[in-house]
Short mmCIF file of C-alpha atoms in Angstrom, two decimals:
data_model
loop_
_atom_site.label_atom_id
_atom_site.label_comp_id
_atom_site.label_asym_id
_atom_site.label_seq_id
_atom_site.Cartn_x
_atom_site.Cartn_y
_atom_site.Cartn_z
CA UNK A 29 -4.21 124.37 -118.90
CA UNK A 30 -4.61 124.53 -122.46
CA UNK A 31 -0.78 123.76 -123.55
CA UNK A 32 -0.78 121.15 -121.29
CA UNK A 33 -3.75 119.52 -123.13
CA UNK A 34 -2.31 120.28 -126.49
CA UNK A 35 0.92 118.72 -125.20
CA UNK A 36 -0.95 115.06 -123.74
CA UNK A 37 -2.86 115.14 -126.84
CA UNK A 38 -0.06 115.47 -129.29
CA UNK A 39 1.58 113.01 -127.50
CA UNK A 40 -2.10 110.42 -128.09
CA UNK A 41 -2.14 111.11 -131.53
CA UNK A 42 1.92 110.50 -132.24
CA UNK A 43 1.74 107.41 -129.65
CA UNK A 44 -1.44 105.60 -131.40
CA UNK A 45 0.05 106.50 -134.79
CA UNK A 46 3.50 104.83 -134.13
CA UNK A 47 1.04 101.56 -133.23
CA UNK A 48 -0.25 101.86 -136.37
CA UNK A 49 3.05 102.10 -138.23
CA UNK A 50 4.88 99.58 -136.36
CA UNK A 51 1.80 97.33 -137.27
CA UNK A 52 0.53 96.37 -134.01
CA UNK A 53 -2.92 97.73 -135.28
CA UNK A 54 -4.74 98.02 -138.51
CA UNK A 55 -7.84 99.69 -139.50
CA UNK A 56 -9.92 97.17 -137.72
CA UNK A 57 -8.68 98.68 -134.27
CA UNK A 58 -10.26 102.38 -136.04
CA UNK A 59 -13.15 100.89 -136.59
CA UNK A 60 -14.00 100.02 -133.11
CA UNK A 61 -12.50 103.34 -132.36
CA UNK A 62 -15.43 105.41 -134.62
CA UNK A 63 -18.31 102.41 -132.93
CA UNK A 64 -17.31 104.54 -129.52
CA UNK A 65 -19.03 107.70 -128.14
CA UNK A 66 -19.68 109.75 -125.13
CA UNK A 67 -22.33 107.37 -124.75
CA UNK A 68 -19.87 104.65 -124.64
CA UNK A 69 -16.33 105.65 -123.66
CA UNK A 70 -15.45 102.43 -122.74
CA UNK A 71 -15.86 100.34 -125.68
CA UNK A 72 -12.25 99.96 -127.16
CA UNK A 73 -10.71 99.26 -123.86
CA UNK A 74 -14.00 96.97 -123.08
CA UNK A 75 -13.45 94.74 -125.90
CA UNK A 76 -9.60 94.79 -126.10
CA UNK A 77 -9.94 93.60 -122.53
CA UNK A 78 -12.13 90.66 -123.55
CA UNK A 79 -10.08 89.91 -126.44
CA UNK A 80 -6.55 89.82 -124.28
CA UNK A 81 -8.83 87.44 -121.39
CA UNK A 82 -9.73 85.43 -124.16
CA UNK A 83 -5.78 85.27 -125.87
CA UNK A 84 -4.54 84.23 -121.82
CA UNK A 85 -7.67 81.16 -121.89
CA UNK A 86 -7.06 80.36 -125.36
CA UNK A 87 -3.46 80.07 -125.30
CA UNK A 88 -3.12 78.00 -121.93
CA UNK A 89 -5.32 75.36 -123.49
CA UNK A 90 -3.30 75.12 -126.75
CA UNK A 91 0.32 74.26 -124.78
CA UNK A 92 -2.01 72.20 -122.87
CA UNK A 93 -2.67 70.36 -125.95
CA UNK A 94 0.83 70.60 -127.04
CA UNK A 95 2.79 69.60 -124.11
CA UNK A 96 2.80 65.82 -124.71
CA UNK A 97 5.05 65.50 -128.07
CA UNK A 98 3.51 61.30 -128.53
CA UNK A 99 -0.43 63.09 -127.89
CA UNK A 100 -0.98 66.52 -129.55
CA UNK A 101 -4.65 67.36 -130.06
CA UNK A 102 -3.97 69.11 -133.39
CA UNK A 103 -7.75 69.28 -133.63
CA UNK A 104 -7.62 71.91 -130.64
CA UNK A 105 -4.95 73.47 -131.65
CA UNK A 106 -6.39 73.84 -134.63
CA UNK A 107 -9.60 75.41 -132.74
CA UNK A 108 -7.66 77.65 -130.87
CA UNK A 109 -5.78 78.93 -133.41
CA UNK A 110 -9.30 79.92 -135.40
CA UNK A 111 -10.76 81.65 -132.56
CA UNK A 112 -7.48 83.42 -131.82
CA UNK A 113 -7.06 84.71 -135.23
CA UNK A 114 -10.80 85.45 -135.37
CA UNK A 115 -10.79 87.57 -132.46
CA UNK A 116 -7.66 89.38 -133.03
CA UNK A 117 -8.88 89.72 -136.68
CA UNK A 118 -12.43 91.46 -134.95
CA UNK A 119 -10.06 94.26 -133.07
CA UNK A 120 -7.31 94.92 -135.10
CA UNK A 121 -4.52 93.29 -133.12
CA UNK A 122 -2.38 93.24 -136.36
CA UNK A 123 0.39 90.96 -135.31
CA UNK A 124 -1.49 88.94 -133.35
CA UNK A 125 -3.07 87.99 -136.13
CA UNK A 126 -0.18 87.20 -138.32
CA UNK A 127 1.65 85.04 -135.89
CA UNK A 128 -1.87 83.12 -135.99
CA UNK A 129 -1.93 82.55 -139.71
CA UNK A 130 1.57 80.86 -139.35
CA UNK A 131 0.39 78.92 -136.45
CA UNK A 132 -2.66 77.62 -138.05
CA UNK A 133 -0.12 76.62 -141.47
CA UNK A 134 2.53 74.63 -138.80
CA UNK A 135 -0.83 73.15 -137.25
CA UNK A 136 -1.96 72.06 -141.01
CA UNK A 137 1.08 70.21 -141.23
CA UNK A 138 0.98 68.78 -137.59
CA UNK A 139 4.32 70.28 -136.68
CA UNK A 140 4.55 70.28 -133.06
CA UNK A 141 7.61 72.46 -132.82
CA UNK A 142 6.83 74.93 -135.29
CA UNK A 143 3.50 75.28 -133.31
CA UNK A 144 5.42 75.77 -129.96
CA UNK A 145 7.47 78.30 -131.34
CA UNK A 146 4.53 80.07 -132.69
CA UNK A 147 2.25 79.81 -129.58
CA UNK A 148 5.26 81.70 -127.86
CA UNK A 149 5.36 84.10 -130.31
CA UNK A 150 1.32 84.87 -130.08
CA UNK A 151 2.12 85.00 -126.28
CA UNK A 152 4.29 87.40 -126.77
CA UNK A 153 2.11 89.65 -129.28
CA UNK A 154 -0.63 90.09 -127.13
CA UNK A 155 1.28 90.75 -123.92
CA UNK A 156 3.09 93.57 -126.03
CA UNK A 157 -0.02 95.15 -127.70
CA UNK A 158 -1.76 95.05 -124.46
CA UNK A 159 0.99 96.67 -122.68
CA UNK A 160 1.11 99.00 -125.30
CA UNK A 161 -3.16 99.80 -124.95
CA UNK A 162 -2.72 100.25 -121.46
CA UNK A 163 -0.38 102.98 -122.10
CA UNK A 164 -2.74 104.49 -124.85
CA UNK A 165 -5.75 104.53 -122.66
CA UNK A 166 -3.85 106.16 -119.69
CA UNK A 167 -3.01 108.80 -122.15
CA UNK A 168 -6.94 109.19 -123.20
CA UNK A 169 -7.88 109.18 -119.39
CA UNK A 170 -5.42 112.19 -118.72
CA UNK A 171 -6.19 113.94 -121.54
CA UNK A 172 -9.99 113.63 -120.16
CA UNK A 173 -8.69 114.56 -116.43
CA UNK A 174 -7.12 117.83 -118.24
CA UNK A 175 -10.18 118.51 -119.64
CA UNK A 176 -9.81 118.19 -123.29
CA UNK A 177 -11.40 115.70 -125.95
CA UNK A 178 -9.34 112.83 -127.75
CA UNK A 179 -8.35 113.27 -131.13
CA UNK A 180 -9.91 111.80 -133.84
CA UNK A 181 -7.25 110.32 -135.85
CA UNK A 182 -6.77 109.88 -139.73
CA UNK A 183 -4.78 106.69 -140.32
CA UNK B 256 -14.55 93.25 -116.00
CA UNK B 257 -12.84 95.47 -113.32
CA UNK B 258 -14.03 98.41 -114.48
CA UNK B 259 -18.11 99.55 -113.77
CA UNK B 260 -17.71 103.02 -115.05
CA UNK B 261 -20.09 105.04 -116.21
CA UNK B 262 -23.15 103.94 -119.06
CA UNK B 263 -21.26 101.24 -121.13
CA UNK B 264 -22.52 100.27 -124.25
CA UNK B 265 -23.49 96.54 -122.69
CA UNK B 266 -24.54 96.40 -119.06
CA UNK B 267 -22.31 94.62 -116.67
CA UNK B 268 -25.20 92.21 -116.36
CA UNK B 269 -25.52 92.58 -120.46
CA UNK B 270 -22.54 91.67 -120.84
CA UNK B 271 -22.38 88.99 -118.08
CA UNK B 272 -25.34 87.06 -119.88
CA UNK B 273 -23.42 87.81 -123.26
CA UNK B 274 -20.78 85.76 -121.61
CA UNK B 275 -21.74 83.21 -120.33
CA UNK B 276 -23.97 82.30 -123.61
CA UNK B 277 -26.97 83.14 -121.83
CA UNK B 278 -29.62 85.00 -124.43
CA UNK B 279 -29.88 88.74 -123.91
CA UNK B 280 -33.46 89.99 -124.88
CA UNK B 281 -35.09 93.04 -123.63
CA UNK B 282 -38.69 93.93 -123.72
CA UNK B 283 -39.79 94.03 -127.86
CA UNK B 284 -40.66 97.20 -129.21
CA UNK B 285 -42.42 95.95 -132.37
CA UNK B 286 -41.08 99.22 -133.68
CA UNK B 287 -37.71 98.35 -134.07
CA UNK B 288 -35.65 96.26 -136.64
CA UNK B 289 -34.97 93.44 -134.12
CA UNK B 290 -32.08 91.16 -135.09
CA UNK B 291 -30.67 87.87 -134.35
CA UNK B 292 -26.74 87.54 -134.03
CA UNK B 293 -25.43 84.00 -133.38
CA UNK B 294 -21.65 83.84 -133.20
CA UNK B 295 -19.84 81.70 -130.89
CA UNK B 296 -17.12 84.53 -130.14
CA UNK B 297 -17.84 86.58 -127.48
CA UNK B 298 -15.37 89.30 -129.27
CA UNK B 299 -17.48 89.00 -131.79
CA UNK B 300 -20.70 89.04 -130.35
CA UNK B 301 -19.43 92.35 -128.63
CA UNK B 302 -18.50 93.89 -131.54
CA UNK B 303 -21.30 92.81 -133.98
CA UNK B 304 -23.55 94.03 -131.27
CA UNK B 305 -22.49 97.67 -131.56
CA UNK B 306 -22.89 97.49 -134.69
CA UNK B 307 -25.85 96.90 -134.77
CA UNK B 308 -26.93 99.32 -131.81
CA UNK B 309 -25.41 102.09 -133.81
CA UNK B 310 -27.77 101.45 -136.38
CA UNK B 311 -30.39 101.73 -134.52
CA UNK B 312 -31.22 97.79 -134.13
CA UNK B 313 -32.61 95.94 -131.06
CA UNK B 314 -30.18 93.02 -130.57
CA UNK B 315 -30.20 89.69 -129.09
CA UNK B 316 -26.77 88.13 -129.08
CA UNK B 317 -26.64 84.16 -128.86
CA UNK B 318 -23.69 82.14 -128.55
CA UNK B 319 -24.77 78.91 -130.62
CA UNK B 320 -27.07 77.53 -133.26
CA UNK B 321 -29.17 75.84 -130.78
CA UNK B 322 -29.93 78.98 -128.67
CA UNK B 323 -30.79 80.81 -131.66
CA UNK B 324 -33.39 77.51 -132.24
CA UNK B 325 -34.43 77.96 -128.80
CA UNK B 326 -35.18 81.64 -129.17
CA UNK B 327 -37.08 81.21 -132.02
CA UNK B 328 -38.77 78.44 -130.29
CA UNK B 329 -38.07 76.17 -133.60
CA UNK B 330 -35.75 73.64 -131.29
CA UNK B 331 -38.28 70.28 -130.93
CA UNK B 332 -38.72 70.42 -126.60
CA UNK B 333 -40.11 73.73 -126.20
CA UNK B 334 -43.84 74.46 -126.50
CA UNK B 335 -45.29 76.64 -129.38
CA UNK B 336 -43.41 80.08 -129.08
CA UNK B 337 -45.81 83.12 -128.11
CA UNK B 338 -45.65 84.25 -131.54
CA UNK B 339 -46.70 87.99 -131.00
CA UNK B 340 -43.92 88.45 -128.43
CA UNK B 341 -41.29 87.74 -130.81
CA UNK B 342 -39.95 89.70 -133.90
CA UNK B 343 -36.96 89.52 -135.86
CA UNK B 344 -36.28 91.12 -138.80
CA UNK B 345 -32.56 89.71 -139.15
CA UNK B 346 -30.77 86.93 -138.21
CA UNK B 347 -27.19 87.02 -138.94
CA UNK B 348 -25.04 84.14 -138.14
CA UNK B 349 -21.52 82.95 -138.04
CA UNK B 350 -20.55 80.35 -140.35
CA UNK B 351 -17.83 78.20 -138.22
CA UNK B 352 -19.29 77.61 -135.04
CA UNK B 353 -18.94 74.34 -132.56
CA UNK B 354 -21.81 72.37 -132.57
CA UNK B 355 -24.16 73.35 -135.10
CA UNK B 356 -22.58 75.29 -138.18
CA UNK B 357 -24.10 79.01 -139.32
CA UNK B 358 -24.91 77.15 -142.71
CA UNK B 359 -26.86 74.14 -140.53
CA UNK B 360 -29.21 76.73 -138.58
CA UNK B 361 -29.43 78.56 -141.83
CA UNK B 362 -31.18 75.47 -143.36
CA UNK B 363 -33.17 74.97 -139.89
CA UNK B 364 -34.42 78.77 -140.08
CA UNK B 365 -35.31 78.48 -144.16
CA UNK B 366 -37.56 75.02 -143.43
CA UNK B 367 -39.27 76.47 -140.75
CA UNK B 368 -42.72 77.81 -141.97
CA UNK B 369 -42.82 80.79 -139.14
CA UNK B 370 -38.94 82.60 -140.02
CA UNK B 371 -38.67 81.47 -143.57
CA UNK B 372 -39.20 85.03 -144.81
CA UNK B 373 -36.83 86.38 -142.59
CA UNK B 374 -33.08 87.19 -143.74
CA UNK B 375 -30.46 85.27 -142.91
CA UNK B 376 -27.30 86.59 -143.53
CA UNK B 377 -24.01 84.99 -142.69
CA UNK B 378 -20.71 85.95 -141.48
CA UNK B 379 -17.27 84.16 -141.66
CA UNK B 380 -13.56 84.68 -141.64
CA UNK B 381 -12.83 83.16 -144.71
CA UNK B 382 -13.73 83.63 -148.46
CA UNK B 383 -14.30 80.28 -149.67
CA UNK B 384 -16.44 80.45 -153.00
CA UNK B 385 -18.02 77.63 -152.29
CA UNK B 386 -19.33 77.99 -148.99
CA UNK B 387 -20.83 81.34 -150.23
CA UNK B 388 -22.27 79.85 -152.58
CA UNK B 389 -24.10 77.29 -150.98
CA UNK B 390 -25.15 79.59 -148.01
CA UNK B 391 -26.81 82.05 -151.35
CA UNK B 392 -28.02 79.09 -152.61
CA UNK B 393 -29.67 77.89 -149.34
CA UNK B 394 -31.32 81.41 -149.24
CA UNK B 395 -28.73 83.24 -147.23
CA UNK B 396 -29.24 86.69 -148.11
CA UNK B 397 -25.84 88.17 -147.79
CA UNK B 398 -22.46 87.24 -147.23
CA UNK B 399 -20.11 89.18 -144.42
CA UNK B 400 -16.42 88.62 -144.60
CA UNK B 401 -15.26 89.13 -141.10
CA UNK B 402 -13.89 91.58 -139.57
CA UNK B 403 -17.08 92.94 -139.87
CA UNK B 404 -17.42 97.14 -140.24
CA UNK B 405 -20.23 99.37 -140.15
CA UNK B 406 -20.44 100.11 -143.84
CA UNK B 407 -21.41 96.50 -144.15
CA UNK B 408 -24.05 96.93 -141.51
CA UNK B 409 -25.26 100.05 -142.92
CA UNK B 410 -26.01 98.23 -145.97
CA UNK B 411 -27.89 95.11 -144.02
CA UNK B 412 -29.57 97.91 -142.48
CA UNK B 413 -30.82 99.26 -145.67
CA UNK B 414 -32.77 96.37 -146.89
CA UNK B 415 -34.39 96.09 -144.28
CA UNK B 416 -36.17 99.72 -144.32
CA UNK B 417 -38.86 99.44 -146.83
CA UNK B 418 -41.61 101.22 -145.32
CA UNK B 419 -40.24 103.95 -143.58
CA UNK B 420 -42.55 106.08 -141.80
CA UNK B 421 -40.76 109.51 -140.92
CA UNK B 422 -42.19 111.35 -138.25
CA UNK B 423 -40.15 114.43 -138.94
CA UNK B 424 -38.80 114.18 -142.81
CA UNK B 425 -35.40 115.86 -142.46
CA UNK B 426 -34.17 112.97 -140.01
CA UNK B 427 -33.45 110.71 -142.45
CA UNK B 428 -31.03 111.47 -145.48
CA UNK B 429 -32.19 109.04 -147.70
CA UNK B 430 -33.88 109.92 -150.57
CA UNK B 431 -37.57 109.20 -149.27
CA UNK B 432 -39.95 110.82 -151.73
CA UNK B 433 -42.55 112.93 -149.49
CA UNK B 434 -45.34 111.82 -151.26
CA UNK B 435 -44.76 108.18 -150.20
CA UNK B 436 -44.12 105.56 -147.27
CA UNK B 437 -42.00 103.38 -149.28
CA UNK B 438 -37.90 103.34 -149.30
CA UNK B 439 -36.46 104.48 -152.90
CA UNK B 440 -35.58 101.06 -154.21
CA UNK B 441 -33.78 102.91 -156.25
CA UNK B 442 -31.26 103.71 -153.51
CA UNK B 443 -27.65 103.52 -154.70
CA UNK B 444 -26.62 100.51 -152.86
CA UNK B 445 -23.07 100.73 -153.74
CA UNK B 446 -21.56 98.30 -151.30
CA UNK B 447 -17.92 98.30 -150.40
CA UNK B 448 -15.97 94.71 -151.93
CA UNK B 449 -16.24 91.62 -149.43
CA UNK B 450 -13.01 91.70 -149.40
CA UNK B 451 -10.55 92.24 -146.09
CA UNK B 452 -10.15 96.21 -146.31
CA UNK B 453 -6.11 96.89 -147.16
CA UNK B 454 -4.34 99.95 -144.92
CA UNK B 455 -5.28 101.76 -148.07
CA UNK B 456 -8.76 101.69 -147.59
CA UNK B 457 -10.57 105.29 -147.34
CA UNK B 458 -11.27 106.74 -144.18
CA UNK B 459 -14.59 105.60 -141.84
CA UNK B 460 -17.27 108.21 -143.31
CA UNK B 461 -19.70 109.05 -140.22
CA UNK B 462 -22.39 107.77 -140.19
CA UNK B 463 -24.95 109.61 -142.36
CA UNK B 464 -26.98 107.52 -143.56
CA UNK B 465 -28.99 106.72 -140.15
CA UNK B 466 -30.78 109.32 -137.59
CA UNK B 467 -28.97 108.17 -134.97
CA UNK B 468 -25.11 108.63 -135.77
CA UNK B 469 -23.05 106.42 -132.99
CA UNK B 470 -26.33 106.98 -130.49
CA UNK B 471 -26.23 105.19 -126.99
CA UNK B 472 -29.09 102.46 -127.08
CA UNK B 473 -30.96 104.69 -124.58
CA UNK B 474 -31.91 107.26 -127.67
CA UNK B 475 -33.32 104.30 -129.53
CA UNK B 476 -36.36 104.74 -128.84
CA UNK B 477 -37.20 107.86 -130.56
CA UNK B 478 -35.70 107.09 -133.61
CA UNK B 479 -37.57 105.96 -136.69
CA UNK B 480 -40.71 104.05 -136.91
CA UNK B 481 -40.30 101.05 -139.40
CA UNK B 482 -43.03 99.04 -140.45
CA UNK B 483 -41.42 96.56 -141.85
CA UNK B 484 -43.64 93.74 -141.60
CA UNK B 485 -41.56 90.33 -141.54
CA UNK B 486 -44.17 88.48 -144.23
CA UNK B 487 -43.33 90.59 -147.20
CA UNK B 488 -40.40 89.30 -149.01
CA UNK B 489 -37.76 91.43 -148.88
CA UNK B 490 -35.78 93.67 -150.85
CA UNK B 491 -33.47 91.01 -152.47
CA UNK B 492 -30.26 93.11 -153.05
CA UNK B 493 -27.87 91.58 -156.07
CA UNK B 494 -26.35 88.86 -154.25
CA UNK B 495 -23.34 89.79 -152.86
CA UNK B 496 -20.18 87.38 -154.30
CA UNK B 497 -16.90 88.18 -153.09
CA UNK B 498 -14.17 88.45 -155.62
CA UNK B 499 -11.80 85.47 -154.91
CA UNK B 500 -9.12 86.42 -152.99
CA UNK B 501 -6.04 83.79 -154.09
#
């Protein structure tokens, strides 16, 4: 039914905007957004899903090399922390990549707690925002089942 | 990934090959703008890969300096590389990368007598005036601040379409004269700042510079015939400095 298209898509475009206002995601996130077509309908949720996989291996190794307060391997901390804030940078996982630029400054000064406290908080981010993508693309998929088109939106 | 569905921009088995580092080359159409992208990131060997699809590039995606060597057949164990089999146009590059840096295969690629003439360009994270500086001065052609977006690729893209041959002439919307093959060099190049785009930034403009707006790689094939021919120099754009960024 039409209204009930209008109705799931209202809701998309109000949900994804909110995301975008409470800075989970920033124009990077669009731009992978625009790089997807009919031809492709899975990209976004493709990559995002390679991006979380990689946020669960990366992080596991970092409080790996943080566990032992005489024996932190700042060095792969240090890695981590760049390919973390690389990737997050690449799809527009805002906060993600925030809590990353702190990290990397409390890894800079070899401060084990501060890094602790920041590897929690990056845990944290990316559980959120992918909690919060699941939701979005369950919304695209039943707007698709209803038979309407997802909204381009204007951020 | 859990999830087959339908025609995905990379193959399951694309992908797969992406992952695990393994080199992802299909059969060479000598047609198309084949590029090179080294970046240890699979994220970002996704992403840049789209990229460059959309544009209408072939694409082999490499995880490391040394597979990029191996490609090109320039690492030292291989035997002479069938030279007619392989073409690329571009070879863009990472900078940080484990192993062998994007400024260290740079250097390999620019010594090596058979890719010499072929642009390098090279991508990183970070604006550090220095290390675009010495990746200019090493002969990089261009300089990517990452996230990477399509306007930047658009723009690679451009240099590299000198001759363009166009089978039907309202395809393209660049300013081709009819009366010749060659690209307007006088193509307003205007490229966006290398700088990390604020919220403020405009709006994504479609993509209308290119035939093949956001096509699946399956319509690449028709697209447009470019004779670029890797032994001319190229187009050497103003080199592209990012503004510092304190």
């Amino acid at each position: 039914m039409n209204t009930a298209v209008a109705r799931l898509q209202r809701q998309f475009q109000d949900y994804i905007v909110s995301l975008y206002q409470q800075g989970f995601l920033d124009n990077q996130f669009t731009e992978l957004r625009n790089l997807q077509d009919e031809g492709t309908p899975d990209f976004v949720s493709e990559v995002v899903s390679l991006f979380f996989d990689d946020c669960a291996k990366l992080i596991k190794n970092m409080s790996r090399s943080l566990e032992q307060p005489e024996n932190v391997d700042f060095k792969q901390v240090d890695s981590g922390v760049h390919q973390l804030k690389g990737s997050s940078s690449s799809v527009g996982a805002r906060r993600v990549k925030n809590v990353c630029i702190s990290f990397k400054e409390c890894c800079d000064v070899q401060n084990r707690e501060g890094c602790l406290r920041c590897l929690q908080q990056v845990d944290y981010e990316y559980k959120v925002l992918k909690t919060k993508l699941q939701d979005l693309f369950k919304l695209e998929q039943r707007i698709l089942q209803a038979g309407g088109t997802i909204p381009q939106v204007d951020i | 990934m859990a999830r087959d569905g339908g025609v995905s921009c990379l193959r399951r088995s694309d992908m797969m090959s992406v992952g695990m580092g393994g080199i992802e080359s299909a059969p060479l159409d000598l047609d198309e703008v084949h590029v090179l992208a080294v970046d240890d990131s699979l994220v970002d060997r996704i992403v840049i890969e789209r990229l460059l699809r959309i544009t209408s590039c072939k694409v082999t995606a490499v995880d490391s300096g040394w597979r990029a060597l191996e490609f090109l057949g320039l690492d030292s164990e291989k035997a002479s590389v069938e030279l007619d089999r392989l073409k690329v146009d571009l070879i863009i590059t990472d900078y940080c990368m484990p192993g062998m840096t994007g400024y260290e295969l740079l250097k390999k690629i620019k010594e090596s007598s058979n890719f010499r003439q072929v642009p390098v360009v090279i991508m990183s994270s970070e604006n550090v005036m220095n290390r675009i500086d010495r990746c200019l001065e090493e002969g990089a052609e261009d300089f990517l601040l990452k996230p990477v977006k399509l306007a930047d690729v658009k723009r690679l893209r451009s240099y590299l379409t000198r001759d363009v041959k166009l089978p039907n002439g309202n395809k393209r919307k660049l300013p081709v004269p009819e009366d010749s093959n060659s690209v307007d060099t006088s193509l307003p190049l205007s490229p966006p700042p290398l700088t990390e785009s604020s919220d403020s930034s405009p709006p994504l403009s479609p993509v209308e510079m290119f035939s093949s707006p956001l096509s699946s790689p399956v319509d690449d094939e028709d697209d447009d015939v470019l004779t670029s021919s890797p032994e001319e120099s190229p187009i050497r754009p103003q080199k592209m400095r990012s503004p510092g960024l304190d």
